[in-house]
Amino acid sequence: MSTQEVHSAIQSLYGQNGGAAQQAANQFLVQFASTDGAWEVALGLLGVNDPAVQYFGANMLYGKIRSDWSTLPEPHQGPFMDAMGNHLTKLASRPGSNLAARRLCLTMAAAATRVGPSAAYGLVDKALALACVSEVNDTQGVVGITLALEMQAAIAEETNDAASSRDRQNLVDALVARLVDVLGTAEMVFGKSAGDATLSSLRCAALHAALAWLRLDEKGGGGIVLSPGQLAGCRGTLLQGALAALISDDTKLREAATEFCVAVLAYGAPPSVVPGEDENAVRGMVASLVNAGNHAVNPDHEEIAMAVCKVAVAVVERDATDVAGENASPEFLQLTSLVLTLVETHTTTHVVMEAACDYFLMVNTVPFQQRHPGLRQPLFHRLLGACVQHATLPLDFTTWQNADFDRDTWVRFREQILCDLLDNCFGILPSGYLGFISNKLDTAQSWQEIESATFAARAAAGAVKRLVTQRASERDSSTQSETSDRTTAGTWLRTTLTRIGDASQTPPPPSSQIFASHPLVIAGTCRLVGAFAPWLGLEKNIEIPQKCASYLLLATTAPGAFRFASGAFRDVCARCADFFASTPGTLDGILEAATRAMPDSPPPNSEESFSGSGPGANSFGGGFGELDDDRSGVVEGMARVVAAVTDPAAAVAAAKKLTAPIVARALRHAEKAQAGSGSPLPLAHELKLLASAVRFLEFPNFDEMTRRAASCMGNQSEQSVRARPTHPAVACLSEAWPALAAFNAEPWRSSAEITDAVCQVYQKTLLSAKQQSVTLLPHVLEALKNTFVAHRHVSCLDCLAVATETFSEIAVPSQSQGVGNPEIGNAIEGVFVAVVAAAAACLSTHPIAENADLARALFEYAHKHALFAPAAFLTAKSDANGGLVCHELLSLALATLATREAPDAMRSAVTLVNSTVQPGDKASASHVWRTCRPVSVDAFFASRGEAVVKALLVAGADSAPRLSLPRIAQTLHAIQMAYNDPGRNNVVDAWIRNALSDPRFPCPDRAVDERTRRAFCEIVAAGHDGPRNGQPPPPRRWAACCVDFFQIARGELGADALLGYQM
């Protein structure tokens, strides 16, 4: 292939023709680059009088060297590098070839470092020579110095990217002797170009090259070779130039200088052997930094202030004690004052505060008593004011859509950065912090200031709660100051939360009106109340949590506040449930208020609200997805209160009062949907709300509550026992059954959303009431069976699995049933047979990959039967053909193992096979398994065992999810232990050998070599003639070997991974 042909293809690639011509040219050039002829042609392209072609040639060489250098014969490597050097000299003298020349510098560095240390050393000499003959006062000289710096940087970077640690170490050992000389080039640039703004790019290149060489540390961990003192001693002008560049108006130069200074200050280099040299150098850098900071204080120099803060953080991270210790030098104290002034000055945006945040956090790592007096309360009082100022929305803020800044960025800044700083501020001045918040609330001139004050109060919620809820044993050892702070915090909480609660009054007192001044203020106040819910649960004055609950319910009407009000209400109810349930009239009042506050449909996730992250997020349930119904917080909160009622009859009445409005709304939505004026989705939301309510109506001691209530009444007659109240969850489901029965019929059950929601109601009821829901179980089972048979909704299987597990121990198990009650056992078995038949009909006639979730749910449902209803699993027969249902399930599992696109279904299939082969020692010894296994599981493996073993091996070696490999290995070992007959008939070993004898195993395009397959067989399936004389490895070692073999087949390990198992 000639240079001219490639040149023509490049012209087509860069030409204006477009379309097929460009695509063909690109394909041709990509293919050509991989050929041996590309070496010579690429060199030829460097001589073409076209800068674009020259750059293409240099870039082709760069890629070729990095990928195919070993294909170039060693005798040709030296001349090849000389040819590149000659081309570089020519390109450097051509005005338009600058980019190609710079790319060729990278190419030469890549080649030199691959040849070896001597070639890299020689290229350093060439770069130094090029820099020496160039001057910064003429254009051509600047080009030469730039190329020298590019080459120096590339040598260091290619060294750090060496193919092996040994190659890197050899290069570093050879190059580190030239470090000071190379840094001299960069120092020369700063010495001769100081003050010349037109040479900013040259200074930037100098810093880049110098930093690349400083990072040639021996360990390769990114550390610095020279300490600050050593660098200042040998190349002080370079260091001072970098510090001066921090105030440059050129963004790239300023960023390069910031990176350089931060790296120099980082620990990693061996300290200077000269006593005090490093310390003096750092103090000198700090003095220069303070001088630069005086320029950064200007409000228009925000980016310079950010650079200064980043370097200041590096200073304090180097040694916080030097910066903030009681003997801190004036330079360090001035630096702290400067950083604080910068964050107080630059408040238009938050980049300076973000850059400075770690500075104050590191200062606070110095023990308080060992800290300089000026860096104790005074510093953090000013910092508190700055943080609250940064947390305040602009006065012209209206909506996020019209804001000049991004909402997510704002939330991240407040919740992740300011919260850390504010928590530190509270730790230093707890009483002062709370006093500051109170003063802010009292003197606020805008709703933005009120909102930021509520945020600041919430940011310290964790620390405040720890302080006021301290254990008695810890309080005994508290100092007088800590006791005073605890008292102040308790008083502040009572005052502030009472003030918030009073905002629910009509009209609210003047001091409380601020908490209703804006939707964002209401949202922030709700989050604040939720953050202090644990304290409300301990407060003896019941009026405070009552008022707060009322405020939260009222806040649900504010735009954008519903989510936070709902979540906070749930947490307050969870903490104060006993108070609310035991106080006369409170439960009914809150139930009525909650019912009034509940909208008919889920409120939209308003753009005015904040996201649920950061401290205090747990107080309102964290983040919510778009499909979540925020009303669930109110419902769940009330359910927790109902669950705290101790009188059974009252609990049942309260539960019905809670769920009745939900059912009524569901019926209204159903009527609208049937009339064609509404969507079925609101109906599904209401049913899910019903499930949320039932979820928390557990009453684990309901029987004891009933007996205690009857005993208190002095009436223990048989009639009174029979008349005992039903479980509240069951009572709610019974009350709602007419509606649920309608939703179990057409057309509702054809909707996956409606069926999923109904199944959630059933599932939560079963989990809450457990065996006490036995009276409803037959109806629930029948409804789920009919719905699944008709429409194959996966949620039906998940709910049926819960029912099987819940009723596995309703009474003492009989010898013939896995469940205690024969009627319940028969009902579960009947549903099991019908459901498996319906699912199998679908999976056998349609690709499993297209019904992966159905297969997954079916196998998990069957697995529950194998564990909790083994008699039904092992003996149930199909109504269609009289065959065992378990055989049909295992056959489906076998088919699923060969399906690539269904990882979850495959994982469930492996679990099912494993539980049938290895049910556990206790289950294996039971009457059911001993009598039923031979004609069920064993019979299946007698006829299909070899196919199962092969499918497991292929799945593990090819398509199974990575996390399933250990379970597959354990299953294979279990099959071997169950069906091998040592000394006579090792049938499973034969199955394994047969599967691995296929030269295409596991698949034709990625077959495992015969030697590896044979080695694996000798370890795990050697038989009685093997080296272990019929004794396989221990189970864990056997499974580990199997997993390693699977990884070898997948290309994740080498074949030598099996060597350890052969010893």
mmCIF file of C-alpha atoms in Angstrom, residues 141-371:
data_model
loop_
_atom_site.group_PDB
_atom_site.id
_atom_site.type_symbol
_atom_site.label_atom_id
_atom_site.label_comp_id
_atom_site.label_asym_id
_atom_site.label_seq_id
_atom_site.Cartn_x
_atom_site.Cartn_y
_atom_site.Cartn_z
ATOM 1 C CA GLY A 141 11.850 29.479 20.183
ATOM 2 C CA VAL A 142 8.540 29.182 21.999
ATOM 3 C CA VAL A 143 7.583 26.341 19.663
ATOM 4 C CA GLY A 144 10.832 24.533 20.420
ATOM 5 C CA ILE A 145 10.472 24.899 24.180
ATOM 6 C CA THR A 146 6.846 23.786 24.000
ATOM 7 C CA LEU A 147 7.836 20.637 22.107
ATOM 8 C CA ALA A 148 10.612 19.958 24.617
ATOM 9 C CA LEU A 149 8.151 20.253 27.485
ATOM 10 C CA GLU A 150 5.602 18.056 25.684
ATOM 11 C CA MET A 151 8.275 15.413 25.176
ATOM 12 C CA GLN A 152 9.399 15.573 28.796
ATOM 13 C CA ALA A 153 5.834 15.208 30.076
ATOM 14 C CA ALA A 154 5.122 12.356 27.675
ATOM 15 C CA ILE A 155 8.216 10.443 28.812
ATOM 16 C CA ALA A 156 7.095 10.620 32.437
ATOM 17 C CA GLU A 157 3.495 9.697 31.631
ATOM 18 C CA GLU A 158 4.495 6.761 29.446
ATOM 19 C CA THR A 159 6.811 5.600 32.231
ATOM 20 C CA ASN A 160 3.945 5.623 34.714
ATOM 21 C CA ASP A 161 1.849 3.672 32.191
ATOM 22 C CA ALA A 162 4.524 1.010 31.611
ATOM 23 C CA ALA A 163 3.286 -2.488 30.872
ATOM 24 C CA SER A 164 4.608 -3.932 34.131
ATOM 25 C CA SER A 165 5.798 -2.697 37.490
ATOM 26 C CA ARG A 166 9.283 -4.021 36.702
ATOM 27 C CA ASP A 167 9.470 -2.051 33.448
ATOM 28 C CA ARG A 168 8.295 1.043 35.266
ATOM 29 C CA GLN A 169 10.831 0.603 38.027
ATOM 30 C CA ASN A 170 13.694 0.213 35.542
ATOM 31 C CA LEU A 171 12.624 3.382 33.736
ATOM 32 C CA VAL A 172 12.221 5.351 36.960
ATOM 33 C CA ASP A 173 15.653 4.270 38.187
ATOM 34 C CA ALA A 174 17.184 5.576 34.973
ATOM 35 C CA LEU A 175 15.202 8.785 34.683
ATOM 36 C CA VAL A 176 15.085 10.061 38.245
ATOM 37 C CA ALA A 177 18.720 11.181 37.945
ATOM 38 C CA ARG A 178 17.590 13.716 35.329
ATOM 39 C CA LEU A 179 14.728 15.083 37.471
ATOM 40 C CA VAL A 180 16.428 18.317 38.530
ATOM 41 C CA ASP A 181 17.598 18.955 34.956
ATOM 42 C CA VAL A 182 14.097 18.474 33.582
ATOM 43 C CA LEU A 183 12.623 20.737 36.271
ATOM 44 C CA GLY A 184 15.216 23.283 35.147
ATOM 45 C CA THR A 185 13.441 23.594 31.815
ATOM 46 C CA ALA A 186 10.202 24.492 33.556
ATOM 47 C CA GLU A 187 12.022 26.878 35.888
ATOM 48 C CA MET A 188 13.670 28.563 32.920
ATOM 49 C CA VAL A 189 10.246 29.157 31.396
ATOM 50 C CA PHE A 190 8.987 30.918 34.531
ATOM 51 C CA GLY A 191 12.216 32.846 34.942
ATOM 52 C CA LYS A 192 12.155 34.235 31.407
ATOM 53 C CA SER A 193 8.421 34.656 30.819
ATOM 54 C CA ALA A 194 7.309 36.223 34.101
ATOM 55 C CA GLY A 195 4.635 38.844 33.573
ATOM 56 C CA ASP A 196 4.149 38.044 29.868
ATOM 57 C CA ALA A 197 0.458 37.147 29.499
ATOM 58 C CA THR A 198 1.015 35.928 25.938
ATOM 59 C CA LEU A 199 3.131 33.035 27.227
ATOM 60 C CA SER A 200 0.518 31.575 29.592
ATOM 61 C CA SER A 201 0.220 28.406 27.525
ATOM 62 C CA LEU A 202 3.986 27.920 27.719
ATOM 63 C CA ARG A 203 3.941 28.248 31.518
ATOM 64 C CA CYS A 204 1.016 25.844 31.612
ATOM 65 C CA ALA A 205 3.037 23.281 29.618
ATOM 66 C CA ALA A 206 5.971 23.807 31.985
ATOM 67 C CA LEU A 207 3.844 23.029 35.032
ATOM 68 C CA HIS A 208 2.388 19.984 33.332
ATOM 69 C CA ALA A 209 5.828 18.576 32.526
ATOM 70 C CA ALA A 210 7.255 19.391 35.952
ATOM 71 C CA LEU A 211 4.371 17.713 37.747
ATOM 72 C CA ALA A 212 4.580 14.625 35.547
ATOM 73 C CA TRP A 213 8.239 14.204 36.538
ATOM 74 C CA LEU A 214 7.620 14.934 40.195
ATOM 75 C CA ARG A 215 5.186 12.023 40.171
ATOM 76 C CA LEU A 216 7.835 9.508 39.154
ATOM 77 C CA ASP A 217 7.915 8.080 42.667
ATOM 78 C CA GLU A 218 9.397 4.643 43.185
ATOM 79 C CA LYS A 219 6.202 3.015 44.436
ATOM 80 C CA GLY A 220 4.077 4.178 41.542
ATOM 81 C CA GLY A 221 1.324 5.363 43.850
ATOM 82 C CA GLY A 222 1.119 8.885 42.499
ATOM 83 C CA GLY A 223 3.263 10.415 45.241
ATOM 84 C CA ILE A 224 5.788 13.207 44.771
ATOM 85 C CA VAL A 225 9.518 12.611 44.421
ATOM 86 C CA LEU A 226 10.664 15.838 46.095
ATOM 87 C CA SER A 227 9.423 17.315 49.349
ATOM 88 C CA PRO A 228 8.487 21.025 49.451
ATOM 89 C CA GLY A 229 11.829 21.893 51.043
ATOM 90 C CA GLN A 230 13.819 19.941 48.448
ATOM 91 C CA LEU A 231 11.888 21.501 45.572
ATOM 92 C CA ALA A 232 12.271 25.001 47.004
ATOM 93 C CA GLY A 233 15.989 24.363 47.495
ATOM 94 C CA CYS A 234 16.743 23.147 43.976
ATOM 95 C CA ARG A 235 14.081 24.864 41.856
ATOM 96 C CA GLY A 236 12.684 27.682 43.989
ATOM 97 C CA THR A 237 11.868 29.908 41.031
ATOM 98 C CA LEU A 238 9.585 27.182 39.642
ATOM 99 C CA LEU A 239 7.732 26.915 42.942
ATOM 100 C CA GLN A 240 7.320 30.671 43.278
ATOM 101 C CA GLY A 241 6.179 30.891 39.674
ATOM 102 C CA ALA A 242 3.498 28.270 40.290
ATOM 103 C CA LEU A 243 2.255 30.159 43.351
ATOM 104 C CA ALA A 244 2.183 33.419 41.402
ATOM 105 C CA ALA A 245 0.185 31.719 38.631
ATOM 106 C CA LEU A 246 -2.656 31.089 41.076
ATOM 107 C CA ILE A 247 -3.893 34.632 40.445
ATOM 108 C CA SER A 248 -3.541 34.421 36.670
ATOM 109 C CA ASP A 249 -6.496 35.450 34.539
ATOM 110 C CA ASP A 250 -5.796 32.493 32.268
ATOM 111 C CA THR A 251 -8.037 29.655 33.443
ATOM 112 C CA LYS A 252 -5.860 26.804 32.176
ATOM 113 C CA LEU A 253 -2.711 28.231 33.743
ATOM 114 C CA ARG A 254 -4.472 28.853 37.055
ATOM 115 C CA GLU A 255 -5.847 25.301 37.138
ATOM 116 C CA ALA A 256 -2.415 23.859 36.270
ATOM 117 C CA ALA A 257 -0.805 25.933 39.023
ATOM 118 C CA THR A 258 -3.449 24.795 41.506
ATOM 119 C CA GLU A 259 -2.866 21.150 40.664
ATOM 120 C CA PHE A 260 0.893 21.609 40.915
ATOM 121 C CA CYS A 261 0.797 23.347 44.309
ATOM 122 C CA VAL A 262 -1.679 20.839 45.754
ATOM 123 C CA ALA A 263 0.529 17.955 44.626
ATOM 124 C CA VAL A 264 3.675 19.526 46.076
ATOM 125 C CA LEU A 265 2.016 19.930 49.470
ATOM 126 C CA ALA A 266 0.709 16.386 49.586
ATOM 127 C CA TYR A 267 2.551 13.882 51.729
ATOM 128 C CA GLY A 268 4.367 11.083 49.940
ATOM 129 C CA ALA A 269 7.878 12.306 49.258
ATOM 130 C CA PRO A 270 10.648 11.419 51.704
ATOM 131 C CA PRO A 271 11.163 14.412 54.026
ATOM 132 C CA SER A 272 14.142 16.640 53.600
ATOM 133 C CA VAL A 273 17.223 15.629 55.574
ATOM 134 C CA VAL A 274 17.882 19.285 56.383
ATOM 135 C CA PRO A 275 16.135 20.117 59.695
ATOM 136 C CA GLY A 276 13.314 22.609 59.244
ATOM 137 C CA GLU A 277 13.717 22.845 55.463
ATOM 138 C CA ASP A 278 10.263 21.431 54.670
ATOM 139 C CA GLU A 279 8.578 23.478 57.385
ATOM 140 C CA ASN A 280 10.176 26.718 56.183
ATOM 141 C CA ALA A 281 9.225 25.954 52.595
ATOM 142 C CA VAL A 282 5.593 25.338 53.543
ATOM 143 C CA ARG A 283 5.466 28.545 55.562
ATOM 144 C CA GLY A 284 6.895 30.389 52.573
ATOM 145 C CA MET A 285 4.234 28.881 50.338
ATOM 146 C CA VAL A 286 1.564 29.911 52.822
ATOM 147 C CA ALA A 287 2.888 33.473 52.891
ATOM 148 C CA SER A 288 2.714 33.592 49.099
ATOM 149 C CA LEU A 289 -0.763 32.100 49.247
ATOM 150 C CA VAL A 290 -1.924 34.795 51.661
ATOM 151 C CA ASN A 291 -0.570 37.466 49.318
ATOM 152 C CA ALA A 292 -2.460 35.858 46.442
ATOM 153 C CA GLY A 293 -5.546 35.721 48.641
ATOM 154 C CA ASN A 294 -5.557 39.490 48.996
ATOM 155 C CA HIS A 295 -6.203 39.582 45.255
ATOM 156 C CA ALA A 296 -8.844 36.838 45.576
ATOM 157 C CA VAL A 297 -10.954 38.793 48.084
ATOM 158 C CA ASN A 298 -12.281 40.887 45.227
ATOM 159 C CA PRO A 299 -15.870 39.682 44.583
ATOM 160 C CA ASP A 300 -15.103 39.543 40.850
ATOM 161 C CA HIS A 301 -12.248 37.059 41.355
ATOM 162 C CA GLU A 302 -14.258 34.037 42.392
ATOM 163 C CA GLU A 303 -12.223 31.504 40.410
ATOM 164 C CA ILE A 304 -8.988 32.812 41.916
ATOM 165 C CA ALA A 305 -10.521 32.497 45.383
ATOM 166 C CA MET A 306 -11.464 28.913 44.585
ATOM 167 C CA ALA A 307 -7.873 28.135 43.560
ATOM 168 C CA VAL A 308 -6.512 29.697 46.760
ATOM 169 C CA CYS A 309 -8.928 27.635 48.855
ATOM 170 C CA LYS A 310 -7.944 24.397 47.145
ATOM 171 C CA VAL A 311 -4.272 24.991 47.895
ATOM 172 C CA ALA A 312 -5.150 26.034 51.455
ATOM 173 C CA VAL A 313 -6.935 22.704 51.914
ATOM 174 C CA ALA A 314 -3.751 20.943 50.816
ATOM 175 C CA VAL A 315 -1.836 22.910 53.445
ATOM 176 C CA VAL A 316 -4.130 21.901 56.302
ATOM 177 C CA GLU A 317 -4.341 18.306 55.105
ATOM 178 C CA ARG A 318 -0.554 18.134 55.225
ATOM 179 C CA ASP A 319 -0.509 18.936 58.936
ATOM 180 C CA ALA A 320 -3.605 20.284 60.674
ATOM 181 C CA THR A 321 -1.689 20.754 63.943
ATOM 182 C CA ASP A 322 0.730 23.189 62.302
ATOM 183 C CA VAL A 323 -2.197 25.160 60.935
ATOM 184 C CA ALA A 324 -4.515 25.143 63.947
ATOM 185 C CA GLY A 325 -2.419 24.112 66.941
ATOM 186 C CA GLU A 326 -2.022 26.398 69.922
ATOM 187 C CA ASN A 327 1.489 27.306 68.691
ATOM 188 C CA ALA A 328 0.393 27.978 65.094
ATOM 189 C CA SER A 329 2.603 30.538 63.364
ATOM 190 C CA PRO A 330 1.164 33.867 62.144
ATOM 191 C CA GLU A 331 1.279 32.704 58.518
ATOM 192 C CA PHE A 332 -1.110 29.854 59.249
ATOM 193 C CA LEU A 333 -3.444 32.044 61.298
ATOM 194 C CA GLN A 334 -3.532 34.544 58.448
ATOM 195 C CA LEU A 335 -4.343 31.717 56.053
ATOM 196 C CA THR A 336 -7.318 30.616 58.164
ATOM 197 C CA SER A 337 -8.557 34.186 58.374
ATOM 198 C CA LEU A 338 -8.180 34.516 54.604
ATOM 199 C CA VAL A 339 -10.140 31.357 53.807
ATOM 200 C CA LEU A 340 -12.941 32.431 56.146
ATOM 201 C CA THR A 341 -13.020 35.879 54.548
ATOM 202 C CA LEU A 342 -13.221 34.330 51.093
ATOM 203 C CA VAL A 343 -16.270 32.209 51.947
ATOM 204 C CA GLU A 344 -17.907 35.246 53.551
ATOM 205 C CA THR A 345 -17.203 37.383 50.499
ATOM 206 C CA HIS A 346 -18.022 35.063 47.614
ATOM 207 C CA THR A 347 -21.662 34.176 48.195
ATOM 208 C CA THR A 348 -23.128 34.681 44.724
ATOM 209 C CA THR A 349 -22.330 31.061 43.910
ATOM 210 C CA HIS A 350 -21.055 28.270 46.117
ATOM 211 C CA VAL A 351 -17.850 27.137 44.387
ATOM 212 C CA VAL A 352 -15.632 28.894 46.935
ATOM 213 C CA MET A 353 -17.464 27.374 49.896
ATOM 214 C CA GLU A 354 -17.258 23.949 48.278
ATOM 215 C CA ALA A 355 -13.509 24.372 47.791
ATOM 216 C CA ALA A 356 -12.989 25.626 51.362
ATOM 217 C CA CYS A 357 -15.239 23.134 53.155
ATOM 218 C CA ASP A 358 -12.513 20.583 53.879
ATOM 219 C CA TYR A 359 -10.274 23.301 55.304
ATOM 220 C CA PHE A 360 -12.574 23.927 58.250
ATOM 221 C CA LEU A 361 -13.318 20.232 58.686
ATOM 222 C CA MET A 362 -9.577 19.540 58.959
ATOM 223 C CA VAL A 363 -9.101 22.412 61.414
ATOM 224 C CA ASN A 364 -11.733 20.794 63.583
ATOM 225 C CA THR A 365 -9.738 17.546 63.720
ATOM 226 C CA VAL A 366 -7.270 19.249 66.077
ATOM 227 C CA PRO A 367 -8.391 18.600 69.680
ATOM 228 C CA PHE A 368 -10.252 21.568 71.062
ATOM 229 C CA GLN A 369 -7.945 22.165 74.036
ATOM 230 C CA GLN A 370 -4.852 21.901 71.818
ATOM 231 C CA ARG A 371 -6.189 24.403 69.310
#
